[in-house]
Structure formats: C-alpha cells, structure tokens
Amino acid sequence: MTKHIRNHSLSNDEVQRYSRQLILSEFGVHAQERLKDSSALIIGCGGLGSPAALYLASSGLGRLGLVDHDNVDISNLHRQIIHRETTIGKTKVESAQITCLQINSSLKIDTYNQLLTYENIMPIVKQYDVILDCTDNVITRYLINDACVLCQKPLVSASVIRLEGQLSVWNYIEKNGPCYRCLYPQAPPEETVSTCSDVGVLGPVCGTLGSLQALEAIKIVTKIGDVLSNRMLLVDGLSMNFRTIKLRNRQTTCAVCGTNPTIINQPSPPPMNQCSNDQPCRKNLLNRNERITANDLSKSNLSSFIIDVRPEHELNIAQFDNSFHLPMDRLLYKNDDEQLRNELRTNIENNQQIIIVCRRGNDSQLAVRRLKELLSDIDNIDEKIKDLEGGFQAWHTDVDSTFPLY
Ligand SMILES: Nc1ncnc2c1ncn2[C@@H]1O[C@H](COP(=O)(O)OP(=O)(O)OP(=O)(O)O)[C@@H](O)[C@H]1O
C-alpha cells in the first residue's frame, strides 16, 4: 500500500469538518492550524456577539472567551440568535456557551458573567489573541479600546442601530492602524447616543455586522487577506449600500496610543462632551414636581389632556384613548409653532392638567421643556404640565399589565 504524507497536524475528523474552508486557496490547512492555536474574546453576547460567536465556534478556533453581565430576555430573541426560548432567564454567557458547544464540542470556552469595568478588564483581555467589541454603549467602547491598546491586542469593533451598521478594526499594529481614540478623542454625552432599545434594530443587520466581525477576527489570527484597519465599512440595510471609507492615521497625540500617552497602566474614562442645544439630553432632565408617576396618574381625579409624543408607527402598538398625537419630530424640528400653538389651545380645556407620554419617559421630558416655552401664555403652565415618569413601560409595570410592554 502507498503511504501518504500529511504536512499538517489536523485529524481526519477535522479535515472533514473544515473541508469547505480547507479547499480555499486563500485559507488551506495552515490557516486552519493557526485558527486552532488561536483565541478570541467576544465582549457582549447580544445582537452582534451572537453571530460572531456562532461563526467563531464553528470555524475551528481553539479557544473562545465570552463576556456579558446580562440575562436572556424574550425581547432579545429576534436578533440575538445564539439564545433560545429555553434559555430565557439564564445568563447570556451560559446560554451562548450551550449553543456553541452544541455546534462544536471541541471548542474550549471561558465564560465571564460580569460587567467589564476599568478594574477588571485588563487580566481578561490579556489572555486572548483578538478582541471583538460587540457591546452597545459608548463608555464600554472606550474601555475596551484602551485595554486593547495597553495589552497590544487588535480590536474588531462594530455597531448597529435601526437598519445601519459600522465595522472597523482598531489598533492593528501590523498596519500601524489607529485606535478608536485616535478618531474620537472625546466621547459624546451618553444621553445623546441612541441605543437599539431606544430606536430599534432589525435582526439581520446585526447578523451581517456580527458575521463580518467573525470574518475579520479569522483573517487577523490566520494572517490572510486585507484586514479592515484604517478603514471603516458603512452598511445601510435599507438601500443595501455597502461602502468603505478611509480613516485618519494613528495620531501621535492620542491619549492612549500616542507618543506621550496619558493613559498608561489602566483604561480611563473618556472626557465627555457636554450636552448642547443640538444634542439635548433626555434623561433626568425634569425635577420630581414636573413629573407624575403611573400610579398617581391612574388615581388622579383631574381631567387630563394627554399628549403622546411617540412617532406615528408606534401608535399602532397601543395608545391611550383620546390622546393628542404630537410626534417629537414635529415638536422639535418642524418649525410650525404658530399652528401648533393654535391646535393645542383649541383642544386643551382650562381646567385640564397636561400629561406628556412616551415609551420610556425620556422624550417626554424634552417635550415638557419645549411645550412650557410654546404655551408660556397659558396660566400656570409650569404647574399644569407634567410628563409620565417611566412612560408606557411604567404604565404597564405599575398600573395596567395588559398594555403591551415594548
Ligand atoms: N461593560 C459591559 N460588560 C459586559 N457586557 C456588556 C457591557 N456593556 C454591554 N454589554 C453587553 O453587550 C450586549 C449588547 O448587545 P445588545 O445591544 O444586542 O443587547 P441588549 O443590551 O440585550 O439589548 P436591549 O437594549 O434591546 O435590551 C448586551 O448583552 C450587554 O449586556
């Protein structure tokens, strides 16, 4: 019998399992071996982390770290495809681990059921070859960036909102690429950054960006292809437009990766921009006496004029009887003050309290501020107008559970 020679360390089972990628001329057995010897850390097992973890678990990567501090909720399932109805209530890392091991039982998985902070991030990040930022908030974005620079790890970062997404690789030393702080030294005020729970997101957009994060991570550890450093991919799912823009180079003045860094041993919170008129803050804008709780509103004997400031399409989910619809877009940007003032004056009766409602009690606070200006000639407007604290979500939780929670 003729003996065969193999120039690699993969078992026959591995050759069979990974055969469709082994036969790629750009990939081959040596990339597969490098993948097996590599590790990746996924921070955030949500919309982006789910597809990223599934693809990395399937790919033949050796070791996968999963970080998240949250538990699986039913509202996660439309996009966080690693979780199941059967894992609702479990920690996201445990739920993700279960699914990954069902796909690839030879994968070594470490789970970190914790909130990453400035205190605990460094020893975790240090252990992995590539880091994927799959989180959803500005502060964590800076935290992960700083830790990756300090630990000299490439960072594959993505974000999605509504039907749009962005992807880039930061701190890719091989190309002397910039870090996130080189591009954005100052963080925007957190209250002005929209999140998926504020404005929504469509599942497949997360699927696309999260999958591409896994692809970049595979390219980095196997050293194939042209890594998305110094560039950013912008995806618009509605028009199906994909474009890549060039980013500015690594900045010598950068606080973390520059020539005289001020952030040296440990990540540091970014300087925050202040809210301005263009970017009004929405959270905790009003004082207690400018708000009414769901309980108090349900018991109030006063006649109420309810103004619902949600966008038109959300009214189809559910709404209060006889509420006046005034979407935030019109209130803040339409510039039809005179007509709006007339409509409101015609509809509001003298003895009525004016209650502003929205989904969660954020927009309604801005609306109260704006309406106080607009209706300043109404007697005692400051006492008459209040927002529903916690919005329809509080109404569902505290007063009427048949009002849908969303
Ligand atoms: N500092 C952090 N440490 C650990 N996990 C984090 C941190 N910041 C964000 N995450 C996790 O990142 C994930 C982001 O995913 P995504 O926005 O899809 O989920 P979500 O927070 O469940 O969404 P929703 O806002 O709709 O509830 C979340 O699971 C969140 O718990």
Tab-separated table of N, CA, C and O in Angstrom, residues 1-5:
chain	number	residue	atom	x	y	z
A	1	MET	N	0.839	-1.205	0.000
A	1	MET	CA	0.000	0.000	0.000
A	1	MET	C	0.883	1.269	0.000
A	1	MET	O	1.888	1.295	0.691
A	2	THR	N	0.461	2.279	-0.760
A	2	THR	CA	1.254	3.510	-0.805
A	2	THR	C	1.005	4.327	0.458
A	2	THR	O	-0.140	4.519	0.855
A	3	LYS	N	2.090	4.757	1.082
A	3	LYS	CA	1.938	5.581	2.305
A	3	LYS	C	1.562	7.005	1.913
A	3	LYS	O	1.930	7.464	0.826
A	4	HIS	N	0.838	7.671	2.772
A	4	HIS	CA	0.556	9.087	2.451
A	4	HIS	C	1.298	10.017	3.411
A	4	HIS	O	1.651	9.634	4.521
A	5	ILE	N	1.540	11.191	2.926
A	5	ILE	CA	2.268	12.191	3.725
A	5	ILE	C	1.291	13.295	4.053
A	5	ILE	O	0.508	13.706	3.188
